[in-house]
Short mmCIF file of C-alpha atoms in Angstrom, two decimals:
data_model
loop_
_atom_site.label_atom_id
_atom_site.label_comp_id
_atom_site.label_asym_id
_atom_site.label_seq_id
_atom_site.Cartn_x
_atom_site.Cartn_y
_atom_site.Cartn_z
CA UNK A 511 4.74 14.56 3.22
CA UNK A 512 3.22 12.45 0.44
CA UNK A 513 1.84 14.48 -2.45
CA UNK A 514 -2.00 14.24 -2.52
CA UNK A 515 -3.19 11.66 -5.02
CA UNK A 516 -6.46 10.07 -6.13
CA UNK A 517 -7.28 6.54 -7.24
CA UNK A 518 -10.25 6.05 -9.56
CA UNK A 519 -11.57 3.11 -11.61
CA UNK A 520 -10.12 2.87 -15.10
CA UNK A 521 -12.43 3.24 -18.11
CA UNK A 522 -12.04 2.33 -21.80
CA UNK A 523 -11.07 5.97 -22.41
CA UNK A 524 -7.90 5.33 -20.35
CA UNK A 525 -6.62 2.43 -22.49
CA UNK A 526 -4.09 4.48 -24.45
CA UNK A 527 -2.78 6.17 -21.31
CA UNK A 528 -2.48 2.85 -19.47
CA UNK A 529 -0.48 1.43 -22.37
CA UNK A 530 1.78 4.50 -22.40
CA UNK A 531 2.55 4.11 -18.68
CA UNK A 532 3.12 0.37 -18.92
CA UNK A 533 5.47 0.83 -21.86
CA UNK A 534 7.37 3.74 -20.32
CA UNK A 535 7.97 1.92 -17.03
CA UNK A 536 8.86 -1.48 -18.48
CA UNK A 537 12.33 -2.81 -17.77
CA UNK A 538 13.44 -3.05 -21.38
CA UNK A 539 12.11 -4.63 -24.58
CA UNK A 540 13.32 -7.69 -26.40
CA UNK A 541 14.89 -7.43 -29.82
CA UNK A 542 12.29 -7.27 -32.57
CA UNK A 543 9.64 -5.78 -30.28
CA UNK A 544 6.51 -4.81 -32.27
CA UNK A 545 4.90 -1.90 -30.44
CA UNK A 546 1.75 -1.83 -32.58
CA UNK A 547 1.04 -5.49 -31.98
CA UNK A 548 1.87 -5.12 -28.26
CA UNK A 549 -0.56 -2.20 -27.84
CA UNK A 550 -3.35 -4.16 -29.51
CA UNK A 551 -2.83 -7.14 -27.21
CA UNK A 552 -2.46 -4.88 -24.17
CA UNK A 553 -5.76 -3.12 -24.94
CA UNK A 554 -7.58 -6.44 -25.35
CA UNK A 555 -6.17 -7.83 -22.09
CA UNK A 556 -6.84 -4.59 -20.17
CA UNK A 557 -10.50 -4.54 -21.22
CA UNK A 558 -10.83 -8.08 -19.82
CA UNK A 559 -9.29 -7.02 -16.48
CA UNK A 560 -10.73 -3.50 -16.32
CA UNK A 561 -12.57 -4.26 -13.07
CA UNK A 562 -9.19 -4.75 -11.35
CA UNK A 563 -7.53 -1.69 -12.92
CA UNK A 564 -7.39 1.86 -11.59
CA UNK A 565 -5.84 5.15 -12.63
CA UNK A 566 -3.71 7.19 -10.21
CA UNK A 567 -4.16 10.96 -10.51
CA UNK A 568 -2.24 13.90 -9.07
CA UNK A 569 -3.75 17.38 -9.34
CA UNK A 570 -6.36 16.00 -11.75
CA UNK A 571 -3.77 14.56 -14.15
CA UNK A 572 -3.27 10.87 -14.86
CA UNK A 573 0.11 9.73 -13.55
CA UNK A 574 -0.10 5.99 -12.98
CA UNK A 575 -1.64 2.58 -13.43
CA UNK A 576 -2.72 0.34 -10.54
CA UNK A 577 -3.99 -3.25 -10.64
CA UNK A 578 -5.42 -4.91 -7.53
CA UNK A 579 -7.24 -8.24 -7.51
CA UNK A 580 -9.53 -8.79 -4.53
CA UNK A 581 -11.18 -12.05 -3.49
CA UNK A 582 -12.63 -13.33 -0.22
CA UNK A 583 -9.32 -15.13 0.46
CA UNK A 584 -6.69 -12.62 -0.66
CA UNK A 585 -5.85 -9.12 -1.85
CA UNK A 586 -3.23 -9.26 -4.61
CA UNK A 587 -1.29 -6.20 -5.72
CA UNK A 588 -0.69 -7.03 -9.38
CA UNK A 589 1.26 -3.87 -10.14
CA UNK A 590 1.91 -0.18 -9.54
CA UNK A 591 3.36 1.81 -12.44
CA UNK A 592 3.94 5.55 -12.09
CA UNK A 593 5.27 8.07 -14.57
CA UNK A 594 8.89 8.99 -14.01
CA UNK A 595 8.06 12.58 -13.00
CA UNK A 596 6.04 11.42 -9.94
CA UNK A 597 8.25 8.58 -8.81
CA UNK A 598 10.15 8.78 -5.49
CA UNK A 599 7.48 11.03 -3.95
CA UNK A 600 6.06 8.37 -1.61
CA UNK A 601 2.91 7.72 -3.66
CA UNK A 602 3.61 4.03 -4.26
CA UNK A 603 4.52 3.48 -0.62
CA UNK A 604 1.36 5.25 0.51
CA UNK A 605 -0.76 3.06 -1.77
CA UNK A 606 0.79 -0.10 -0.31
CA UNK A 607 0.29 1.13 3.24
CA UNK A 608 -3.34 1.82 2.42
CA UNK A 609 -3.71 -1.78 1.25
CA UNK A 610 -2.09 -2.96 4.48
CA UNK A 611 -4.68 -0.99 6.44
CA UNK A 612 -7.41 -2.59 4.32
CA UNK A 613 -6.30 -6.18 4.91
CA UNK A 614 -5.68 -5.47 8.59
CA UNK A 615 -9.44 -4.92 8.86
CA UNK A 616 -10.54 -7.73 6.54
CA UNK A 617 -8.08 -10.27 7.98
CA UNK A 618 -6.92 -11.61 4.59
CA UNK A 619 -3.28 -11.61 3.40
CA UNK A 620 -1.83 -9.08 0.96
CA UNK A 621 0.38 -10.60 -1.75
CA UNK A 622 2.49 -9.29 -4.61
CA UNK A 623 5.29 -10.35 -6.92
CA UNK A 624 8.64 -8.60 -7.28
CA UNK A 625 11.14 -9.24 -10.06
CA UNK A 626 14.33 -10.86 -8.86
CA UNK A 627 16.42 -8.32 -10.78
CA UNK A 628 14.71 -5.35 -9.06
CA UNK A 629 16.54 -4.98 -5.72
CA UNK A 630 15.24 -1.45 -5.07
CA UNK A 631 11.63 -2.66 -5.07
CA UNK A 632 12.56 -5.66 -2.93
CA UNK A 633 14.15 -3.41 -0.31
CA UNK A 634 10.97 -1.32 -0.19
CA UNK A 635 8.77 -4.37 0.34
CA UNK A 636 11.12 -5.72 3.01
CA UNK A 637 10.89 -2.38 4.80
CA UNK A 638 7.10 -2.52 4.62
CA UNK A 639 7.05 -5.91 6.33
CA UNK A 640 6.52 -8.34 3.43
CA UNK A 641 7.95 -11.86 3.67
CA UNK A 642 8.88 -14.24 0.86
CA UNK A 643 6.45 -17.17 0.52
CA UNK A 644 7.33 -18.53 -2.93
CA UNK A 645 9.08 -17.86 -6.21
CA UNK A 646 9.06 -18.43 -9.94
CA UNK A 647 11.96 -18.20 -12.36
CA UNK A 648 11.64 -14.40 -12.64
CA UNK A 649 9.81 -13.30 -9.49
CA UNK A 650 9.68 -13.71 -5.73
CA UNK A 651 6.19 -14.00 -4.25
CA UNK A 652 5.81 -11.85 -1.11
CA UNK A 653 3.07 -11.71 1.50
CA UNK A 654 2.07 -9.33 4.28
CA UNK A 655 -0.32 -10.55 6.95
CA UNK A 656 -1.64 -8.64 9.94
CA UNK A 657 -0.62 -10.86 12.85
CA UNK A 658 -1.56 -10.99 16.48
CA UNK A 659 1.63 -11.10 18.53
CA UNK A 660 2.32 -12.21 22.06
CA UNK A 661 2.77 -9.14 24.22
CA UNK A 662 2.34 -7.85 27.73
CA UNK A 663 -1.20 -6.45 27.71
CA UNK A 664 -4.33 -5.52 29.59
CA UNK A 665 -3.97 -8.26 32.18
CA UNK A 666 -0.99 -6.34 33.61
CA UNK A 667 -1.63 -2.74 32.56
CA UNK A 668 -5.12 -2.63 34.04
CA UNK A 669 -7.03 0.27 35.60
CA UNK A 670 -5.45 -0.21 39.02
CA UNK A 671 -1.92 -0.18 37.57
CA UNK A 672 -2.74 2.86 35.42
CA UNK A 673 -3.97 4.82 38.45
CA UNK A 674 -0.74 4.10 40.35
CA UNK A 675 1.65 4.41 37.42
CA UNK A 676 2.44 8.11 37.64
CA UNK A 677 4.88 9.28 40.31
CA UNK A 678 5.08 13.04 39.61
CA UNK A 679 8.49 14.53 40.29
CA UNK A 680 10.15 11.27 41.31
CA UNK A 681 11.64 8.17 39.68
CA UNK A 682 11.21 8.14 35.92
CA UNK A 683 8.98 11.23 36.27
CA UNK A 684 11.80 13.26 37.85
CA UNK A 685 12.82 16.43 35.97
CA UNK A 686 16.41 15.23 35.66
CA UNK A 687 15.10 12.15 33.83
CA UNK A 688 12.38 13.72 31.69
CA UNK A 689 14.27 16.90 30.80
CA UNK A 690 17.09 15.28 28.75
CA UNK A 691 14.62 12.78 27.26
CA UNK A 692 12.33 15.48 25.91
CA UNK A 693 15.20 17.65 24.68
CA UNK A 694 16.78 14.77 22.78
CA UNK A 695 13.51 13.62 21.20
CA UNK A 696 12.56 17.16 20.19
CA UNK A 697 15.90 17.55 18.47
CA UNK A 698 15.48 14.28 16.59
CA UNK A 699 11.96 15.24 15.50
CA UNK A 700 13.48 18.27 13.78
CA UNK A 701 10.22 20.19 13.68
CA UNK A 702 8.25 17.20 12.35
CA UNK A 703 5.60 14.96 13.87
CA UNK A 704 6.45 12.30 16.47
CA UNK A 705 4.77 8.97 17.23
CA UNK A 706 5.24 7.18 20.56
CA UNK A 707 4.82 3.41 20.62
CA UNK A 708 3.31 2.31 23.97
CA UNK A 709 2.46 5.87 24.94
CA UNK A 710 1.00 4.80 28.28
CA UNK A 711 -0.14 7.63 30.51
CA UNK A 712 1.88 10.19 28.56
CA UNK A 713 4.94 10.39 30.79
CA UNK A 714 7.07 11.51 27.82
CA UNK A 715 4.41 12.48 25.27
CA UNK A 716 2.79 15.22 27.35
CA UNK A 717 5.97 17.22 28.07
CA UNK A 718 7.16 16.61 24.48
CA UNK A 719 3.91 18.07 23.15
CA UNK A 720 4.28 21.00 25.54
CA UNK A 721 7.74 21.46 24.03
CA UNK A 722 6.04 22.12 20.68
CA UNK A 723 6.34 18.73 18.99
CA UNK A 724 3.07 17.34 17.51
CA UNK A 725 2.74 13.92 19.17
CA UNK A 726 0.52 10.92 18.44
CA UNK A 727 0.55 7.52 20.12
CA UNK A 728 -0.20 3.82 19.96
CA UNK A 729 -1.15 2.01 23.16
CA UNK A 730 -2.30 -1.53 23.93
CA UNK A 731 -4.03 -0.75 27.23
CA UNK A 732 -7.24 1.28 27.25
CA UNK A 733 -6.79 1.83 30.98
CA UNK A 734 -3.46 3.61 30.41
CA UNK A 735 -5.05 5.83 27.74
CA UNK A 736 -7.93 6.64 30.10
CA UNK A 737 -5.33 7.93 32.56
CA UNK A 738 -3.66 9.94 29.77
CA UNK A 739 -7.03 11.54 29.01
CA UNK A 740 -7.06 13.09 32.49
CA UNK A 741 -4.12 15.21 31.28
CA UNK A 742 -4.74 15.92 27.58
CA UNK A 743 -7.56 15.49 25.08
CA UNK A 744 -7.67 13.32 21.96
CA UNK A 745 -7.28 16.46 19.86
CA UNK A 746 -4.07 17.37 21.68
CA UNK A 747 -2.49 13.89 21.57
CA UNK A 748 -4.40 11.39 19.40
CA UNK A 749 -3.94 7.72 20.31
CA UNK A 750 -4.74 4.52 18.43
CA UNK A 751 -5.54 1.48 20.60
CA UNK A 752 -3.70 -1.65 19.50
CA UNK A 753 -0.46 -3.61 19.24
CA UNK A 754 2.56 -1.45 18.51
CA UNK A 755 3.98 -4.25 16.34
CA UNK A 756 1.17 -4.02 13.82
CA UNK A 757 -1.44 -1.27 14.26
CA UNK A 758 -1.25 1.89 12.14
CA UNK A 759 -1.61 5.48 13.29
CA UNK A 760 -2.80 7.98 10.66
CA UNK A 761 -0.22 10.03 8.82
CA UNK A 762 3.53 10.04 8.38
CA UNK A 763 6.11 10.95 11.01
CA UNK A 764 9.65 12.26 11.29
CA UNK A 765 10.23 10.38 14.55
CA UNK A 766 8.98 7.18 16.16
CA UNK A 767 10.20 6.46 19.68
CA UNK A 768 9.91 3.66 22.24
CA UNK A 769 11.18 4.40 25.73
CA UNK A 770 11.90 2.75 29.08
CA UNK A 771 12.55 -0.83 27.87
CA UNK A 772 9.06 -1.22 26.39
CA UNK A 773 10.10 -3.13 23.26
CA UNK A 774 10.89 -6.01 25.65
CA UNK A 775 7.15 -6.23 26.41
CA UNK A 776 6.91 -7.98 23.04
CA UNK A 777 7.71 -11.54 24.04
CA UNK A 778 8.94 -13.07 20.77
CA UNK A 779 11.73 -12.17 18.38
CA UNK A 780 9.21 -12.12 15.54
CA UNK A 781 7.06 -9.55 17.34
CA UNK A 782 10.08 -7.35 18.06
CA UNK A 783 11.11 -7.41 14.38
CA UNK A 784 7.53 -6.56 13.44
CA UNK A 785 7.78 -3.56 15.78
CA UNK A 786 10.75 -2.25 13.76
CA UNK A 787 8.86 -2.83 10.53
CA UNK A 788 5.83 -1.03 11.89
CA UNK A 789 8.02 1.91 12.84
CA UNK A 790 9.37 1.96 9.27
CA UNK A 791 5.83 2.00 7.88
CA UNK A 792 5.08 5.17 9.84
CA UNK A 793 8.26 7.10 9.02
CA UNK A 794 9.13 9.47 6.23
CA UNK A 795 12.27 8.43 4.33
CA UNK A 796 15.24 9.36 6.50
CA UNK A 797 13.09 9.39 9.66
CA UNK A 798 14.40 8.24 13.05
CA UNK A 799 13.35 5.35 15.30
CA UNK A 800 14.63 5.72 18.89
CA UNK A 801 14.72 2.90 21.43
CA UNK A 802 15.65 3.08 25.11
CA UNK A 803 16.51 -0.39 26.43
CA UNK A 804 18.39 -2.08 29.21
CA UNK A 805 21.42 -4.30 28.59
CA UNK A 806 20.78 -7.91 29.75
CA UNK A 807 22.51 -8.51 33.08
CA UNK A 808 23.58 -12.10 32.55
CA UNK A 809 27.09 -11.33 33.78
CA UNK A 810 25.57 -10.82 37.22
CA UNK A 811 24.00 -14.28 37.31
CA UNK A 812 25.84 -16.49 39.79
CA UNK A 813 26.58 -20.05 38.58
CA UNK A 814 23.44 -22.13 39.00
CA UNK A 815 21.31 -19.12 39.98
CA UNK A 816 18.41 -18.00 37.78
CA UNK A 817 17.93 -14.55 39.36
CA UNK A 818 19.52 -11.17 39.95
CA UNK A 819 18.58 -8.41 42.37
CA UNK A 820 18.04 -5.29 40.29
CA UNK A 821 17.09 -2.86 43.04
CA UNK A 822 17.17 -3.13 46.83
CA UNK A 823 16.05 -0.07 48.75
CA UNK A 824 13.74 0.72 51.66
CA UNK A 825 10.23 -0.30 50.71
CA UNK A 826 11.10 -1.83 47.35
CA UNK A 827 12.97 -4.82 45.88
CA UNK A 828 13.28 -5.76 42.21
CA UNK A 829 14.13 -9.39 41.47
CA UNK A 830 14.66 -10.59 37.88
CA UNK A 831 14.44 -14.31 37.04
CA UNK A 832 15.99 -15.43 33.76
CA UNK A 833 15.26 -18.19 31.25
CA UNK A 834 18.50 -17.93 29.28
CA UNK A 835 17.48 -20.68 26.83
CA UNK A 836 14.52 -18.64 25.52
CA UNK A 837 15.78 -15.12 26.32
CA UNK A 838 12.92 -14.53 28.73
CA UNK A 839 13.00 -12.63 32.01
CA UNK A 840 10.31 -11.97 34.59
CA UNK A 841 10.64 -8.88 36.77
CA UNK A 842 9.23 -9.29 40.28
CA UNK A 843 8.48 -5.94 41.95
CA UNK A 844 8.02 -6.17 45.73
CA UNK A 845 6.53 -3.07 47.40
CA UNK A 846 6.51 -3.23 51.20
CA UNK A 847 4.12 -1.53 53.60
CA UNK A 848 5.25 1.08 56.15
CA UNK A 849 6.02 -1.59 58.74
CA UNK A 850 8.00 -3.65 56.27
CA UNK A 851 6.13 -6.83 57.16
CA UNK A 852 3.82 -7.16 54.13
CA UNK A 853 4.60 -6.84 50.47
CA UNK A 854 2.58 -6.35 47.31
CA UNK A 855 3.94 -8.23 44.28
CA UNK A 856 3.73 -7.04 40.67
CA UNK A 857 5.20 -9.26 37.91
CA UNK A 858 6.02 -8.30 34.32
CA UNK A 859 7.41 -10.71 31.67
CA UNK A 860 9.90 -9.55 29.04
CA UNK A 861 12.10 -10.81 26.22
CA UNK A 862 15.57 -9.37 26.60
CA UNK A 863 17.53 -8.23 23.53
CA UNK A 864 21.27 -7.82 23.09
CA UNK A 865 22.34 -4.56 21.37
CA UNK A 866 23.79 -6.48 18.40
CA UNK A 867 20.52 -8.39 17.98
CA UNK A 868 18.61 -5.12 18.09
CA UNK A 869 20.84 -3.75 15.31
CA UNK A 870 20.10 -6.79 13.14
CA UNK A 871 16.35 -6.33 13.67
CA UNK A 872 16.82 -2.75 12.52
CA UNK A 873 18.65 -3.83 9.35
CA UNK A 874 15.86 -6.26 8.48
CA UNK A 875 13.39 -3.37 8.60
CA UNK A 876 15.49 -0.96 6.51
CA UNK A 877 17.24 1.00 9.28
CA UNK A 878 20.88 1.78 10.01
CA UNK A 879 22.28 2.57 13.45
CA UNK A 880 23.05 6.28 13.67
CA UNK A 881 24.13 6.54 17.32
CA UNK A 882 24.12 4.70 20.64
CA UNK A 883 24.64 6.37 24.00
CA UNK A 884 24.35 5.29 27.60
CA UNK A 885 21.55 7.76 28.37
CA UNK A 886 19.46 10.63 27.00
CA UNK A 887 22.26 13.10 27.84
CA UNK A 888 24.39 11.25 25.26
CA UNK A 889 26.99 9.89 27.66
CA UNK A 890 29.36 7.37 26.01
CA UNK A 891 28.06 3.81 25.79
CA UNK A 892 30.55 1.31 27.27
CA UNK A 893 30.72 -2.37 28.14
CA UNK A 894 29.57 -1.47 31.64
CA UNK A 895 26.57 0.67 30.66
CA UNK A 896 23.36 -0.78 32.16
CA UNK A 897 21.17 0.62 29.35
CA UNK A 898 21.35 2.46 26.06
CA UNK A 899 19.51 4.94 23.87
CA UNK A 900 19.86 3.85 20.24
CA UNK A 901 18.90 6.02 17.26
CA UNK A 902 18.14 4.22 14.00
CA UNK A 903 17.72 6.08 10.73
CA UNK A 904 15.40 4.80 7.97
CA UNK A 905 17.35 4.41 4.75
CA UNK A 906 16.27 6.85 2.05
#
């Protein structure tokens, strides 16, 4: 957990402290450095920019200097400097995430500069979803923008679908499916909080919470959350409505998980990478991001054929049509009536992801692959496995 901190406006009484922090956290001084002259110039400049300057406090004591410039067009993080004794406690990261929440509401970009010879800071900003937009001789200019992404949404996961989604005791709701899933996730949470992306009607979240893991969720479809609320209250499992690739849930988590192929509901590579970065923003250092995903079945495509039959059983057929140029697939679910003469069709679009591509997305967001198995029972993953459960660990 991040140590509680407070940000307050700087005053002229803070000038000496602000200079002390700036000097102590600088990356070296040139030969012939005149500290007296530097402090005089620093004080003069700080008075001129006092409206943009804040003091960071922990337990009532001043521990850092923060400069943020806000205009109608942009929020610019001009610098965070913390005393050495409070560094690496998550305070700086929490401040940046707070700014991301701010610009997500205002709709303006968040920008900052990072020195080219400071790779540790650059890795942090990469993990938090910043992208390079320019550079000078000494610095890279980075930007974070809250983006709308193309995803499968309310037009598919509507009230009618939500009402019919649950199949208690059968299919993906069967005990032999849910049992190993919940046990594995509870073990990865390690007694900490868990966040489910695309929580839906709570198929996994409800039994995981009953297992003793504090669970929160993010969900795009209000209709699915309405169905979840027939099982548990907001106090029991809080849910934020929005896109799992960008929206923030309050707090920090030991585990973020995304089950049953749902990352493929994000229909662009950019959106899927953003999903990894959003998971990283929610996790404590060393936290786990777990993804359950199917392996693309292109080996089953006959020459010249764009489709495979995924399932064929009494009353139900699954047909997948592929666009291999753009890595898109549409699943066609045919449910037949009792006589077998009429069918109801439900379509869902997806962007399929190869395991190696998924691993690269993880690296871009600051994760490393910890394990990959064929199922939640941790069976070995092989070339013939139809799906996988991959555990990514956020680098400390």
